[in-house]
PDB file of C-alpha atoms in Angstrom:
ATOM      1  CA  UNK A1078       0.538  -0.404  -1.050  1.00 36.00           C
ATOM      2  CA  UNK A1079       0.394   0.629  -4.592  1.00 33.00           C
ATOM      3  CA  UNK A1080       0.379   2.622  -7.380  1.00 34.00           C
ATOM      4  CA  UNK A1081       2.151   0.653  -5.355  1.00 34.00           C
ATOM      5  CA  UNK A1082       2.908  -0.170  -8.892  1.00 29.00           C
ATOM      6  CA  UNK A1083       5.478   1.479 -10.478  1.00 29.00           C
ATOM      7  CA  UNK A1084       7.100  -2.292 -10.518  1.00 28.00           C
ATOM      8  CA  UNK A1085       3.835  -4.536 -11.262  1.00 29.00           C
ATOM      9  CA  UNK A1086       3.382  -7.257  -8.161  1.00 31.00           C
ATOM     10  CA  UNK A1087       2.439 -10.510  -9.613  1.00 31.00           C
ATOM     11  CA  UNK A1088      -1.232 -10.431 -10.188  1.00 30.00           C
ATOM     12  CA  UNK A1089      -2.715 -13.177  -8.399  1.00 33.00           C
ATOM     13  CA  UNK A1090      -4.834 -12.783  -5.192  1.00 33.00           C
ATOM     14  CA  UNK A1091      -3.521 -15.273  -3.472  1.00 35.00           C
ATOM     15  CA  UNK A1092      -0.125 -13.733  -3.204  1.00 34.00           C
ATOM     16  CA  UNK A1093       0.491 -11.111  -0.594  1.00 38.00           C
ATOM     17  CA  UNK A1094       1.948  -8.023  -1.005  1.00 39.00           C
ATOM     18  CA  UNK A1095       2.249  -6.150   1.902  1.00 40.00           C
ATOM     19  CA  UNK A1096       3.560  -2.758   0.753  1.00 39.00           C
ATOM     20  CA  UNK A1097       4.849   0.359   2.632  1.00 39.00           C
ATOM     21  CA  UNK A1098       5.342   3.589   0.796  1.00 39.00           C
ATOM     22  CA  UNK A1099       6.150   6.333   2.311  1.00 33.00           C
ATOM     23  CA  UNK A1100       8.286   9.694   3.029  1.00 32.00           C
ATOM     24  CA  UNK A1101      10.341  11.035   7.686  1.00 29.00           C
ATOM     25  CA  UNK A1102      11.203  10.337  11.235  1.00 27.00           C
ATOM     26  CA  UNK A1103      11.665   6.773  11.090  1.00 27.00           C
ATOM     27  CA  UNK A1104       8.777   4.948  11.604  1.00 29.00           C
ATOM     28  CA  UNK A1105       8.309   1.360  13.694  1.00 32.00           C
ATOM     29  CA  UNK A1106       9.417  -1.533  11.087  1.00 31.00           C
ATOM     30  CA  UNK A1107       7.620  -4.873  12.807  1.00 31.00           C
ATOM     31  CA  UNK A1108       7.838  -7.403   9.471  1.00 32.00           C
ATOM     32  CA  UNK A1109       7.055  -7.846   7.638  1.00 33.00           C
ATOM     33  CA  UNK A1110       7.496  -4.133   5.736  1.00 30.00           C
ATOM     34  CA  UNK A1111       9.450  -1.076   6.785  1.00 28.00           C
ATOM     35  CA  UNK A1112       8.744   2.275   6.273  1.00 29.00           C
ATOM     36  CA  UNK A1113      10.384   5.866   6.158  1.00 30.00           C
ATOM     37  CA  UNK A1114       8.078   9.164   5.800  1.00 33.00           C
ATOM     38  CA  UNK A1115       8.605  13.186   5.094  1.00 34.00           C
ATOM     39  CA  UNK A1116       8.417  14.745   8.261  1.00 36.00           C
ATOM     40  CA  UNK A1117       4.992  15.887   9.053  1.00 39.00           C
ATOM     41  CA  UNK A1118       4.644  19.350  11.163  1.00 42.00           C
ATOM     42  CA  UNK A1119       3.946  19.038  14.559  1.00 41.00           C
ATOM     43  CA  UNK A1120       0.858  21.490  14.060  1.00 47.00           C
ATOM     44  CA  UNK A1121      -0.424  22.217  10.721  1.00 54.00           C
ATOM     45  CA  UNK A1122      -0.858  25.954   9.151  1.00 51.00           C
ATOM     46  CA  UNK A1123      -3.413  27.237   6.549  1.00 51.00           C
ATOM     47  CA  UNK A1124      -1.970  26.947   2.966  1.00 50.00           C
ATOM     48  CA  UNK A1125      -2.488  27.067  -0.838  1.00 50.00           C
ATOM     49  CA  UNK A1126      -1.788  22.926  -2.082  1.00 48.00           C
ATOM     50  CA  UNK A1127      -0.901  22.390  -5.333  1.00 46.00           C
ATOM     51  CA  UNK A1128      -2.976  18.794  -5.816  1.00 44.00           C
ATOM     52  CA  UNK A1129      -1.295  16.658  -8.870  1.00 43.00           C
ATOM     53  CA  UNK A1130      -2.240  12.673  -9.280  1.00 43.00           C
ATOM     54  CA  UNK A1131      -5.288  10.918 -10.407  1.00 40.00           C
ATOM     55  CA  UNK A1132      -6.150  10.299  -6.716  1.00 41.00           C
ATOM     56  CA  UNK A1133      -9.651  10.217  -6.080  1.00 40.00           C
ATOM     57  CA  UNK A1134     -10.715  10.453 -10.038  1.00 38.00           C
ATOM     58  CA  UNK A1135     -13.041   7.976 -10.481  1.00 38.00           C
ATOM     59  CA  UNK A1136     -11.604   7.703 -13.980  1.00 40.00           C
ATOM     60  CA  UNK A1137      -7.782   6.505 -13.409  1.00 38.00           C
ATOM     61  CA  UNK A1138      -6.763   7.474 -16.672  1.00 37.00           C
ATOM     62  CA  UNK A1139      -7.750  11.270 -15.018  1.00 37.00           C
ATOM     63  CA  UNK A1140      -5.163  13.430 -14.144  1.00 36.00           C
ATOM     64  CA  UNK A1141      -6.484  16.026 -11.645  1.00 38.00           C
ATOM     65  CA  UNK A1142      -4.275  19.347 -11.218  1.00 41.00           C
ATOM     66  CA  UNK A1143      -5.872  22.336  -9.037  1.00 44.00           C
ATOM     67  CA  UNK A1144      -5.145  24.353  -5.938  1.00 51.00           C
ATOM     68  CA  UNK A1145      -6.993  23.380  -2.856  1.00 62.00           C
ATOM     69  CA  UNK A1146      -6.767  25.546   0.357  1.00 75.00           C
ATOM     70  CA  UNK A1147      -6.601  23.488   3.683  1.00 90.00           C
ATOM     71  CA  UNK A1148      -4.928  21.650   6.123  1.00 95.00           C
ATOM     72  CA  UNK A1149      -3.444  18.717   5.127  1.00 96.00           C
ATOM     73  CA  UNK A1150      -3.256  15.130   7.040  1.00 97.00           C
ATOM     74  CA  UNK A1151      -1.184  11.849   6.603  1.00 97.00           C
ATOM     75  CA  UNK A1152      -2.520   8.973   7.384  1.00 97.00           C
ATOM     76  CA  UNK A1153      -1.034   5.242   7.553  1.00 96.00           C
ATOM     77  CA  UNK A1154      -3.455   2.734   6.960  1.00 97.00           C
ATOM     78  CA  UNK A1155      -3.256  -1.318   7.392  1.00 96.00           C
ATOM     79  CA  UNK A1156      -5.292  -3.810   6.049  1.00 96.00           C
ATOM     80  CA  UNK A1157      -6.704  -7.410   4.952  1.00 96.00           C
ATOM     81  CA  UNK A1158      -7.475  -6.653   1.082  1.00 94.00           C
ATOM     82  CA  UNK A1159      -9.630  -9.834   0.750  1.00 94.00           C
ATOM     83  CA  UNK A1160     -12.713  -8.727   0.203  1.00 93.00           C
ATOM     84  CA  UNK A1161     -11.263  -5.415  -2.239  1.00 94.00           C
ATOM     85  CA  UNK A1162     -10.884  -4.736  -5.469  1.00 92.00           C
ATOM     86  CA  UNK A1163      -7.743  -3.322  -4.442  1.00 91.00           C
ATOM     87  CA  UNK A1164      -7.145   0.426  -3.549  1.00 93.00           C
ATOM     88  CA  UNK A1165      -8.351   2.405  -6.559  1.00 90.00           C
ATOM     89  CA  UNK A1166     -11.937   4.110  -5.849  1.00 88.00           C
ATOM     90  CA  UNK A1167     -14.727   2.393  -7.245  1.00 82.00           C
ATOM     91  CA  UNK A1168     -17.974   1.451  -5.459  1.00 77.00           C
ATOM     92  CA  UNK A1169     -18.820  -2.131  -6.868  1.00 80.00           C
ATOM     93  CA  UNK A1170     -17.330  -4.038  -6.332  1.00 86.00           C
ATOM     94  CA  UNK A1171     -15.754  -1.855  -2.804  1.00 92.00           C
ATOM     95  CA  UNK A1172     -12.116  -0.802  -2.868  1.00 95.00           C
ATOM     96  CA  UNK A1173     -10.020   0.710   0.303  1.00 95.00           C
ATOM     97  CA  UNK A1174     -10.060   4.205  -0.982  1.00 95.00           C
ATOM     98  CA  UNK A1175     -13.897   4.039  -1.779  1.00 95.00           C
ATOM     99  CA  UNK A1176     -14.648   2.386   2.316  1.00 96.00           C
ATOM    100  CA  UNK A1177     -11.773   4.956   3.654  1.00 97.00           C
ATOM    101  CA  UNK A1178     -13.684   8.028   1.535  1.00 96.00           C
ATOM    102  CA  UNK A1179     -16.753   6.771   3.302  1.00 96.00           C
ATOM    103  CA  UNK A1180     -15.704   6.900   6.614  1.00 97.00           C
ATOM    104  CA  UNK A1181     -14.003  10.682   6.205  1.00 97.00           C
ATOM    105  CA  UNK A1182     -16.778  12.114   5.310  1.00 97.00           C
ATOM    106  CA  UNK A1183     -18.682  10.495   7.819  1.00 97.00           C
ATOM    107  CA  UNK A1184     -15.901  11.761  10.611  1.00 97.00           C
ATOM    108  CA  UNK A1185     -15.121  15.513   9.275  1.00 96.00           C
ATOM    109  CA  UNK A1186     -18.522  15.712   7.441  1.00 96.00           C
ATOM    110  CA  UNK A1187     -17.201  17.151   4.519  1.00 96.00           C
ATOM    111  CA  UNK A1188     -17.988  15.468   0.846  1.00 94.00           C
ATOM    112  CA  UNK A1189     -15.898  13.499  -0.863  1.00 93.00           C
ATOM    113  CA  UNK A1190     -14.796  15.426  -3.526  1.00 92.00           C
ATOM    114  CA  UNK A1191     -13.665  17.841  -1.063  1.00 94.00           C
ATOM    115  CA  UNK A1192     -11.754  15.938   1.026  1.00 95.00           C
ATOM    116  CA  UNK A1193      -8.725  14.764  -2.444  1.00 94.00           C
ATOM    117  CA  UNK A1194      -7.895  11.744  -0.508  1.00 95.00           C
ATOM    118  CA  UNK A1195      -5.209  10.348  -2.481  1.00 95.00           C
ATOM    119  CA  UNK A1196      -2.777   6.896  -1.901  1.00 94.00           C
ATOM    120  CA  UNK A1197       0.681   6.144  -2.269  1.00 91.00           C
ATOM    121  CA  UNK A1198      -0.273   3.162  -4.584  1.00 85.00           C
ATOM    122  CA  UNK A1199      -3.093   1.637  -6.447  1.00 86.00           C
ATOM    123  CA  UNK A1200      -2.817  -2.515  -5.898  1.00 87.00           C
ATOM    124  CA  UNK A1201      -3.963  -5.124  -7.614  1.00 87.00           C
ATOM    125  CA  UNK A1202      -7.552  -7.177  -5.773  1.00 89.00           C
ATOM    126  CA  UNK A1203      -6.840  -8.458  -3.181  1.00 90.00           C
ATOM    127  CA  UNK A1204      -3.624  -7.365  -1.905  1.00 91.00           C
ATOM    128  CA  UNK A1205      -3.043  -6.363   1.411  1.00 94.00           C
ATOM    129  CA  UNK A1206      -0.904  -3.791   3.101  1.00 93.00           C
ATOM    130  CA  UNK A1207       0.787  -3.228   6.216  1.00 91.00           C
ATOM    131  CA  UNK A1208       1.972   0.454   6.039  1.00 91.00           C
ATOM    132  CA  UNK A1209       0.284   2.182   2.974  1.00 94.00           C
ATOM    133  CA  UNK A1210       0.520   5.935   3.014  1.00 95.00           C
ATOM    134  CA  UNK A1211      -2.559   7.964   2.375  1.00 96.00           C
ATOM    135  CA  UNK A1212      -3.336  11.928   2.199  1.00 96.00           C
ATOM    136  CA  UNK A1213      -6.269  14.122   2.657  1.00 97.00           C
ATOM    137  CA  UNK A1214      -7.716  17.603   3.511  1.00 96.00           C
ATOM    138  CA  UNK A1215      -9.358  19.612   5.530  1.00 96.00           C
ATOM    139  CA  UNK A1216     -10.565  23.400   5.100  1.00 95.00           C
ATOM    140  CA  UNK A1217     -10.250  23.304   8.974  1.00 94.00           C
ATOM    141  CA  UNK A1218      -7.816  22.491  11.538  1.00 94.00           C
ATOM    142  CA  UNK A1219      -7.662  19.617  14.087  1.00 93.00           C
ATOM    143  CA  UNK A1220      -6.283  20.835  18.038  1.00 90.00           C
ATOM    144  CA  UNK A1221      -6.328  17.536  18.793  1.00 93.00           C
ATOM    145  CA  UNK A1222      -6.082  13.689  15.950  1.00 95.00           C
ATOM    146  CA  UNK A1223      -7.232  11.670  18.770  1.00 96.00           C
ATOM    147  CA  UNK A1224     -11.477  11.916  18.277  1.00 95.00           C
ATOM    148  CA  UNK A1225     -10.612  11.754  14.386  1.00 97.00           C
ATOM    149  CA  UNK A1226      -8.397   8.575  14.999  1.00 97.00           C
ATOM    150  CA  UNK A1227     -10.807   6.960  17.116  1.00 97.00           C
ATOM    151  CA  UNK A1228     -13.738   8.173  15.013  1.00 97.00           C
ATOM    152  CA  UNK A1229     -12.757   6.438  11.560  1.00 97.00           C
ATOM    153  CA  UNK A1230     -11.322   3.152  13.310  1.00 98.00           C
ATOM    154  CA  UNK A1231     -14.937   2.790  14.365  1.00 97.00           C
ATOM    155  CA  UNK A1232     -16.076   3.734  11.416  1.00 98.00           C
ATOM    156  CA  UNK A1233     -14.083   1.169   9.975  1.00 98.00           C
ATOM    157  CA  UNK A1234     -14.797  -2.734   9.056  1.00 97.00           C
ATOM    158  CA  UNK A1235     -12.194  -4.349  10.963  1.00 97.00           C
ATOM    159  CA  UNK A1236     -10.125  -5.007   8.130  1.00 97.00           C
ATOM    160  CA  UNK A1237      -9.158  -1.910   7.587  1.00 97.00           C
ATOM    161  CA  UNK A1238      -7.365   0.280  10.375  1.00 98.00           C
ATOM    162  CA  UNK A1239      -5.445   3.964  10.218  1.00 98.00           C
ATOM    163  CA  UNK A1240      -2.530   3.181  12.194  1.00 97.00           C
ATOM    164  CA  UNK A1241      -1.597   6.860  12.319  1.00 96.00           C
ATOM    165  CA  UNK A1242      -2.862  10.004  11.512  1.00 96.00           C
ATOM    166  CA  UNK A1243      -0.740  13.202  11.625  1.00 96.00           C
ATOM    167  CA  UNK A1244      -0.530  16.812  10.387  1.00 95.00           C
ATOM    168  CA  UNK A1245       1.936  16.823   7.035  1.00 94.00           C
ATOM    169  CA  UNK A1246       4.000  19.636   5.578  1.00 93.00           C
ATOM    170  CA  UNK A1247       2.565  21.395   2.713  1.00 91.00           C
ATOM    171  CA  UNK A1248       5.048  19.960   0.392  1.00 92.00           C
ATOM    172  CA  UNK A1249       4.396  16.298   1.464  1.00 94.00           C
ATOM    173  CA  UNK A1250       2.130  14.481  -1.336  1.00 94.00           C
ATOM    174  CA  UNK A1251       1.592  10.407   0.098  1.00 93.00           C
ATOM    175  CA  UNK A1252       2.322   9.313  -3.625  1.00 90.00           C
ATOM    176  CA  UNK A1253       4.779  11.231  -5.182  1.00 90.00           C
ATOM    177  CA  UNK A1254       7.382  11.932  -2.061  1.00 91.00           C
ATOM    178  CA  UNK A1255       7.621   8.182  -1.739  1.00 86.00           C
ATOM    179  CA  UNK A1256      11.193   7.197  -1.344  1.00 86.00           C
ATOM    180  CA  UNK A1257      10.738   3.477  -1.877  1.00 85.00           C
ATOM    181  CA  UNK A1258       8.419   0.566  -1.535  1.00 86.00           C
ATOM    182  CA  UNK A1259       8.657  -2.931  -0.113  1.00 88.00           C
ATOM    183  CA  UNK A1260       6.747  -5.707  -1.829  1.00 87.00           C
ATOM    184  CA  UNK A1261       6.789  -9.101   0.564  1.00 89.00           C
ATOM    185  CA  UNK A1262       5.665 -12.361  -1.462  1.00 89.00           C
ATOM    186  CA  UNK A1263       4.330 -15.183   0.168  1.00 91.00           C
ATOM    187  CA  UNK A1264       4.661 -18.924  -1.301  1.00 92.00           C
ATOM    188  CA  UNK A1265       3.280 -22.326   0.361  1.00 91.00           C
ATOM    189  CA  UNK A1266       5.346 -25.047  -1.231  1.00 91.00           C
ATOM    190  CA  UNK A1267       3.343 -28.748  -0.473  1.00 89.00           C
ATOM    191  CA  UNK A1268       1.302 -30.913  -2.154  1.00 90.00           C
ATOM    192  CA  UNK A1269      -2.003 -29.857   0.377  1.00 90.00           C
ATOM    193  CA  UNK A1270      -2.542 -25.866   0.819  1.00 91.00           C
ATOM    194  CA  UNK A1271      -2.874 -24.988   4.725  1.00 89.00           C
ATOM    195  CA  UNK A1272      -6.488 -23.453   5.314  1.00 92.00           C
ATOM    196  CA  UNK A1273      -4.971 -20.686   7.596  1.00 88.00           C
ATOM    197  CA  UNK A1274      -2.522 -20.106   4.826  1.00 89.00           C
ATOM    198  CA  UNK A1275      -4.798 -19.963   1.745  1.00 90.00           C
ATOM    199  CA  UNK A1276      -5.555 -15.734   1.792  1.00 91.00           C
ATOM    200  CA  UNK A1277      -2.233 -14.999   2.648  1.00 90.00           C
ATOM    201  CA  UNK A1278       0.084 -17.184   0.539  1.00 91.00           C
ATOM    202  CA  UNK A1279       0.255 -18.531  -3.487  1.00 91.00           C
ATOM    203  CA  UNK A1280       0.162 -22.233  -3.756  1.00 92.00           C
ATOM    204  CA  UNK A1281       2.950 -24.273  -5.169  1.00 92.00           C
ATOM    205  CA  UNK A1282       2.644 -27.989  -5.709  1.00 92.00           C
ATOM    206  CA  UNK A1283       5.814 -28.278  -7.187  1.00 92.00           C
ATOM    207  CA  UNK A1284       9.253 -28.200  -5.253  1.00 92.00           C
ATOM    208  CA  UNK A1285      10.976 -24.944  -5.313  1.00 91.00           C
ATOM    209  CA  UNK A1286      14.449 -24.622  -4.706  1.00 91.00           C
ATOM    210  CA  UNK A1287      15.186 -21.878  -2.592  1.00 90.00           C
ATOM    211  CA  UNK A1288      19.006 -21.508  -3.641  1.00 92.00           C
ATOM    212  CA  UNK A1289      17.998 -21.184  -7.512  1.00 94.00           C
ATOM    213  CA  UNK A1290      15.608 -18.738  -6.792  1.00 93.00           C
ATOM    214  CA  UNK A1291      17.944 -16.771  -4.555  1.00 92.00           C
ATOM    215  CA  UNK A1292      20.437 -17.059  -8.033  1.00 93.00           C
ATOM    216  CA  UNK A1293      17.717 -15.995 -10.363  1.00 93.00           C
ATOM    217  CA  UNK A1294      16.710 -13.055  -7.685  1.00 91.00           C
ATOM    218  CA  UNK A1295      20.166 -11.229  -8.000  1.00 92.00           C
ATOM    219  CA  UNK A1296      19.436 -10.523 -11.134  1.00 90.00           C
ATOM    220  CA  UNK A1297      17.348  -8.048 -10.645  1.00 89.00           C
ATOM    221  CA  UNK A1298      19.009  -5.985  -7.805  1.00 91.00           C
ATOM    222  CA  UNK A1299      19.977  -2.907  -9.516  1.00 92.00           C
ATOM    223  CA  UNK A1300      19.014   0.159 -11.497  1.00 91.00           C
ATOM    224  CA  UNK A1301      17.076  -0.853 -13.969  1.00 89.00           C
ATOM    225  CA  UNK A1302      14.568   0.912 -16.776  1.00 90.00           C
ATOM    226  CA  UNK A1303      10.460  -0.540 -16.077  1.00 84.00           C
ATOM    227  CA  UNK A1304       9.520   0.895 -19.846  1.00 84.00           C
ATOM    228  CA  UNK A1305       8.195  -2.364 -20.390  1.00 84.00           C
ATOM    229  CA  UNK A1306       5.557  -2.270 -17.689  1.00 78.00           C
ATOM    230  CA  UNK A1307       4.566   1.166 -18.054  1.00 74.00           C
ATOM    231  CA  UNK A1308       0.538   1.607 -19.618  1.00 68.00           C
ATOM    232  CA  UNK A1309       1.924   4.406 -22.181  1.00 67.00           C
ATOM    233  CA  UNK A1310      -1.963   5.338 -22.699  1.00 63.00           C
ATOM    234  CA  UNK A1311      -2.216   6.929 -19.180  1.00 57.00           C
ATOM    235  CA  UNK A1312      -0.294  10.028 -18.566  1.00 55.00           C
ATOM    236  CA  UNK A1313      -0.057   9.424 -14.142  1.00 55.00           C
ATOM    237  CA  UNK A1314       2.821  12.290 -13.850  1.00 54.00           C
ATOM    238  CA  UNK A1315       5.699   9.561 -13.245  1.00 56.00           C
ATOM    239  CA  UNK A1316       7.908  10.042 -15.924  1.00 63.00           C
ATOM    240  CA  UNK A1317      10.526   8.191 -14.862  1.00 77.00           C
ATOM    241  CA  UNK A1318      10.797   4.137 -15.666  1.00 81.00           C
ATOM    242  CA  UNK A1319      13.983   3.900 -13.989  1.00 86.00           C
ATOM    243  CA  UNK A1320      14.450   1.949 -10.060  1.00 85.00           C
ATOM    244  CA  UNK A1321      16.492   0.540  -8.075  1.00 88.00           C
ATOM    245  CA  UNK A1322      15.734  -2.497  -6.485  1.00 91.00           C
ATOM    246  CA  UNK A1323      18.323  -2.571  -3.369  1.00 88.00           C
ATOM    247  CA  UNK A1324      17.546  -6.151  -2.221  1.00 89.00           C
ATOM    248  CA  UNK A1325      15.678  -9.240  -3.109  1.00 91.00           C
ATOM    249  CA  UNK A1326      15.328 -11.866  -0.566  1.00 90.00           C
ATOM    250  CA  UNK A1327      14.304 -15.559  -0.819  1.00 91.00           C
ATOM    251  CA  UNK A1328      13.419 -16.565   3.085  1.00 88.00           C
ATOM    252  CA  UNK A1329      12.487 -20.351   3.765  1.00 86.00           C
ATOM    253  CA  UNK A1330      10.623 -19.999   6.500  1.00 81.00           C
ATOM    254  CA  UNK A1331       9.132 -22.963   8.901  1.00 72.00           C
ATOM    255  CA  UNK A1332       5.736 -23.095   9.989  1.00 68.00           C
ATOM    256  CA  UNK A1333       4.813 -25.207  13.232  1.00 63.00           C
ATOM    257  CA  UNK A1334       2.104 -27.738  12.259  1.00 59.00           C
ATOM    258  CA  UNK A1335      -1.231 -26.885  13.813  1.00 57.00           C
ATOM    259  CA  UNK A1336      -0.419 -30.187  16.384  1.00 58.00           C
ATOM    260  CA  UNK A1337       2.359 -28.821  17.248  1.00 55.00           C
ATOM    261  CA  UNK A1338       3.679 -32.481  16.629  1.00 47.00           C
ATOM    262  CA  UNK A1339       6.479 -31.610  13.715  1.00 46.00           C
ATOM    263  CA  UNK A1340       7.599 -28.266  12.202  1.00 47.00           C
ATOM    264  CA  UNK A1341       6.605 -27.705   8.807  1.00 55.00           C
ATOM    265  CA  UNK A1342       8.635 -26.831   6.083  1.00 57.00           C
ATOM    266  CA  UNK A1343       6.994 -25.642   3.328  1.00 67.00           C
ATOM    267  CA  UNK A1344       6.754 -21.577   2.737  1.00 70.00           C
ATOM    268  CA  UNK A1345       9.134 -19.134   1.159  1.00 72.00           C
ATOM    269  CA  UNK A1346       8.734 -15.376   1.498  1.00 75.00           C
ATOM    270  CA  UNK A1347      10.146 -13.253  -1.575  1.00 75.00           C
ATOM    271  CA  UNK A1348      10.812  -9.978  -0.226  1.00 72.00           C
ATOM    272  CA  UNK A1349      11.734  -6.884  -2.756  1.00 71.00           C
ATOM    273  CA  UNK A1350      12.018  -3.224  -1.556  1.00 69.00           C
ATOM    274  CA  UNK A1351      13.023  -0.884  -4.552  1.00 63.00           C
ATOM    275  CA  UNK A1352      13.814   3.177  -4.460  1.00 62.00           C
ATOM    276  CA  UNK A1353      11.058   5.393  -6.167  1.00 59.00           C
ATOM    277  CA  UNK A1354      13.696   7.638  -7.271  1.00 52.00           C
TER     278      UNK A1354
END
């Protein structure tokens, strides 16, 4: 997700954050994210978009505002953010908007510039997402998303994947008609970090108590006002400081020991969604 950071994840890139932002019909939730979206038209018209958000600026403190004609898509895009400097385009070191750019304008041969691709969130290096929303545009229209689907999932690395791809409503912008975003936390708690675990999970040496931190995490479920985290020096067109986090989950989870010999009790997945508005 983000963006994807109108509440700051912790910065570290060990610690997952798989976020899904989004706005209509209700999309499939597998965990460990779920997502709602603005309904996207089942065949897209020919109109005047009013584009607002920083976007594709290669400058983030840019705000770009100007009308683009077109036909405009939603996409929903998964990935491993390993090997990215997290979603924001740059081109060294790579990002996901800057290998997603590439593979558009390999697919509807248009330039980049042309195409306004814009996220739902920036994140942090690193992160990874299961459901992050995306938008571009076209100056033509698509009969059919299936060659365009197939074509950028080859295009591709294999970390990254669009999910879906569908005609939006003219109205529908992927960052600012978010509704709400998950953030999902992983933490292995043991003395010796698990290999498999080591891209996906923070490592804790120390015991954690789960009940404490479920105590502590109620404290933050609520309305409350983010001035704090906001950079004042960028003006990003979200005014508002104020969310609601609706639920903050502490989950102890057990892991099956690569042996299968003995189950293995030793990671805890902090889960946070939060309304945008």
């Amino acid at each position: 997700m983000e963006n994807l950071n109108s509440l700051s994840p912790i910065q570290n890139k060990r610690m997952t954050c798989y976020g899904g932002v989004v706005a209509a019909a209700a999309l499939p939730s597998p965990p460990p994210t779920t997502l709602t979206t603005l309904p996207s038209s089942p065949s897209n018209t020919f109109v005047r978009v009013r584009e607002v958000g920083s976007g594709g600026a290669e400058d983030p403190n840019t705000v770009v505002k100007q009308s683009v004609d077109g036909f405009k898509w939603r996409l929903l895009v998964s990935y491993d953010g390993t090997r990215y400097k997290g979603w924001q385009f740059q081109q060294t070191p790579p990002t996901i908007q800057c290998i997603l750019e590439k593979a558009l304008t390999q697919a509807t041969k248009l330039e980049r510039k042309d195409l306004h691709l814009v996220g739902a969130s920036r994140t942090d290096g690193g992160v990874h997402a299961w459901g992050q929303v995306a938008h571009f545009i076209t100056p033509f229209n698509y009969d059919s998303l299936d060659s365009i689907h197939a074509a950028l999932n080859g295009l591709l690395p294999p970390d990254i994947r669009v999910r879906e791809i569908s005609a939006a409503v003219p109205e529908f912008h992927a960052r600012f008609s978010a509704q709400g975003k998950i953030y999902h936390y992983k933490i292995y708690n043991d003395a010796i970090m698990d290999p498999f675990q080591r891209l996906y999970a923070y490592h804790v040496t120390n015991k954690l108590n789960a009940a404490v931190m479920r105590e502590a995490a109620n404290h933050f479920i609520g309305t409350h006002d983010f001035s704090a985290f906001v950079n004042s020096s960028r003006n990003d067109g979200m005014p508002n400081p104020v969310k609601a986090i609706f639920r903050f989950d502490i989950v102890k989870m057990v892991i099956k020991s690569h042996n299968n010999l003995a189950p293995k009790d030793g990671l805890l997945s902090l889960i946070c969604p939060f309304h945008c508005h």
